[in-house]
Coordinates of C-alpha atoms in Angstrom, one line a residue:
M1 CA -33.1 0.3 21.5
C2 CA -32.4 -1.9 24.4
L3 CA -30.1 -4.9 24.4
A4 CA -30.2 -7.4 27.3
V5 CA -27.9 -10.4 27.4
Y6 CA -29.0 -13.3 29.7
E7 CA -26.6 -16.0 30.8
H8 CA -29.2 -18.8 31.0
N9 CA -28.9 -22.2 29.4
P10 CA -28.9 -21.7 26.5
P11 CA -27.6 -18.1 26.6
R12 CA -29.7 -15.6 24.7
A13 CA -29.9 -11.9 23.9
I14 CA -33.1 -9.8 23.6
F15 CA -33.2 -6.8 21.4
E16 CA -36.1 -4.3 21.9
F17 CA -36.6 -1.7 19.2
Y18 CA -39.0 1.2 19.9
N19 CA -39.8 4.6 18.5
S20 CA -40.0 7.9 20.3
Y21 CA -43.2 8.4 22.3
T22 CA -44.7 11.0 24.6
P23 CA -44.4 10.4 28.3
N24 CA -48.1 9.5 28.8
Q25 CA -48.0 6.8 26.1
Q26 CA -46.6 3.3 26.2
P27 CA -43.7 2.7 23.9
P28 CA -44.6 0.7 20.8
E29 CA -42.1 -2.2 20.9
S30 CA -40.8 -4.8 18.6
T31 CA -38.9 -7.5 20.5
R32 CA -36.5 -10.0 19.0
L33 CA -35.0 -12.9 20.8
M34 CA -31.7 -14.2 19.6
M35 CA -30.0 -17.4 20.8
L36 CA -26.3 -16.9 21.5
S37 CA -24.1 -19.8 20.6
S38 CA -22.0 -21.5 23.3
P39 CA -18.2 -20.9 23.0
Q40 CA -17.6 -24.4 21.6
N41 CA -20.0 -23.6 18.7
Q42 CA -18.7 -20.1 17.8
L43 CA -16.9 -19.6 14.5
D44 CA -13.4 -18.2 14.4
V45 CA -13.9 -14.9 12.5
G46 CA -10.3 -13.8 13.1
T47 CA -9.4 -10.4 14.4
I48 CA -10.3 -7.0 12.9
D49 CA -7.6 -5.9 10.5
C50 CA -7.4 -2.2 11.1
A51 CA -4.9 -1.6 8.3
A52 CA -7.6 -1.0 5.8
F53 CA -10.9 0.7 6.6
V54 CA -13.6 3.2 5.8
S55 CA -15.1 5.5 8.4
I56 CA -18.4 7.3 7.9
D57 CA -20.1 10.0 9.9
S58 CA -23.3 8.7 11.5
Q59 CA -25.6 11.2 9.7
R60 CA -24.1 10.3 6.3
F61 CA -24.4 6.6 7.1
R62 CA -28.2 7.2 7.7
Y63 CA -28.4 8.1 3.9
V64 CA -26.8 4.7 3.1
L65 CA -29.3 3.0 5.4
N66 CA -32.2 4.8 3.8
L67 CA -31.1 4.0 0.3
F68 CA -30.6 0.3 1.0
R69 CA -33.6 -0.2 3.3
N70 CA -34.9 -3.8 3.1
V71 CA -32.0 -4.9 0.9
E72 CA -30.6 -8.2 2.0
K73 CA -27.0 -7.8 0.7
V74 CA -25.1 -4.6 -0.1
D75 CA -21.7 -4.9 -1.8
V76 CA -19.0 -2.5 -0.5
A77 CA -16.0 -1.5 -2.7
I78 CA -13.4 0.7 -1.0
M79 CA -10.8 2.5 -3.2
P80 CA -8.2 5.1 -2.1
S81 CA -10.6 8.1 -2.6
K82 CA -14.1 6.7 -2.6
V83 CA -16.3 3.9 -1.3
I84 CA -19.2 2.5 -3.4
F85 CA -22.2 0.8 -1.9
R86 CA -24.1 -1.4 -4.5
S87 CA -27.1 -3.7 -4.7
P88 CA -29.2 -4.5 -7.7
G89 CA -30.7 -1.2 -9.0
R90 CA -29.1 1.0 -6.3
T91 CA -25.6 2.6 -6.0
M92 CA -24.2 5.2 -3.6
F93 CA -20.7 6.8 -3.8
L94 CA -19.0 8.6 -0.9
Y95 CA -15.8 10.6 -1.7
T96 CA -13.0 11.5 0.6
E97 CA -12.3 14.8 -1.2
D98 CA -15.9 15.9 -0.3
K99 CA -15.3 14.8 3.3
Q100 CA -18.1 12.2 3.0
C101 CA -15.8 9.5 4.5
I102 CA -12.3 8.7 5.7
I103 CA -10.5 5.9 4.0
G104 CA -7.2 4.3 5.1
G105 CA -4.9 1.6 4.0
I106 CA -6.0 1.2 0.4
G107 CA -3.1 1.8 -2.0
A108 CA -3.3 3.6 -5.3
G109 CA -5.0 1.4 -7.9
K110 CA -6.2 -1.0 -5.2
E111 CA -9.7 -2.0 -4.2
L112 CA -11.1 -3.8 -1.2
G113 CA -14.5 -5.4 -1.6
F114 CA -16.9 -7.3 0.7
P115 CA -20.6 -7.7 1.4
I116 CA -22.6 -6.4 4.3
S117 CA -26.3 -6.5 5.4
L118 CA -28.0 -3.4 6.8
N119 CA -31.0 -5.4 8.2
P120 CA -32.7 -5.0 10.5
T121 CA -32.6 -1.3 9.4
T122 CA -34.2 -0.3 12.8
F123 CA -31.1 -1.7 14.6
F124 CA -28.7 0.3 12.6
N125 CA -30.8 3.5 12.7
D126 CA -31.0 3.2 16.5
L127 CA -27.3 2.5 16.7
I128 CA -26.2 5.6 14.8
T129 CA -28.1 7.8 17.2
I130 CA -25.6 6.9 20.0
V131 CA -22.4 7.0 18.0
D132 CA -20.5 9.6 16.0
R133 CA -19.1 7.4 13.3
V134 CA -19.3 3.8 12.0
W135 CA -16.2 1.9 10.7
L136 CA -16.2 -0.8 8.1
Y137 CA -13.3 -3.4 8.2
L138 CA -12.4 -6.9 7.2
T139 CA -11.1 -9.4 9.7
T140 CA -8.0 -11.6 9.2
K141 CA -10.4 -14.4 8.1
L142 CA -12.1 -12.0 5.5
V143 CA -15.3 -11.5 7.5
S144 CA -16.7 -8.0 7.0
V145 CA -17.4 -5.9 10.1
I146 CA -19.4 -2.7 11.0
A147 CA -17.9 -1.3 14.2
A148 CA -19.6 1.5 16.1
P149 CA -17.5 3.0 19.0
I150 CA -19.7 4.2 21.8
D151 CA -16.9 5.4 24.0
L152 CA -13.2 4.7 24.6
N153 CA -13.8 1.2 25.9
V154 CA -17.1 0.1 24.3
R155 CA -18.0 -0.6 20.8
I156 CA -20.7 -2.6 19.0
E157 CA -19.4 -4.9 16.3
T158 CA -21.6 -6.5 13.7
Y159 CA -20.0 -9.4 11.8
F160 CA -21.2 -10.6 8.4
I161 CA -20.1 -14.2 8.0
P162 CA -19.8 -15.5 4.4
S163 CA -21.3 -18.9 3.7
T164 CA -17.7 -20.3 3.1
V165 CA -16.4 -19.7 6.6

C-alpha cells in the first residue's frame, strides 16, 4: 500500500493498493483518489479518549477483517472481559482471559458500544502488515477510531463519523 498526499488546490490523497508480485512482473494496482477537505470544512471530531479502549494483535484483527469482509457497518461492544463485533448474520467474540485482546477503562457491568467500517478491506489488510496491534477508541465527540501505531511518533488513525456529527 502506498499513500501519497499532495498539497495542490484542492488538496488530495492517493491510495494505491497492490498485491505481492514477482520482480519481473508489474504490480497489479488499484488506485483510489480522495479529496481532502480544507481546514475550514473539517469536522470537529474531538480528541481520542484513551481512558477506554480495546487493543487487538494484528493477526487476530485479520480474523475480524475476514469475517466482516464487504460488510458496510460493524457494531463493536466492549465489556470488561470481552469485545463483540456484530453485523447482521455475523458475530465474533474476543476474550481477555484467552489473551485475544486487551481491554482498559471499562468498569464491571459497563459496556461501550460504537460502529466501525472495515472497508476497504484491502486498506486494513495492508495496514496490519506494518503494525503489531490496532487500537479501538472513541473520541470526546463520540466518534469511533481505529488507531494503528507504526512507531513511537507515527500512527494511522481512521475515524468513523456518525451521521449526527
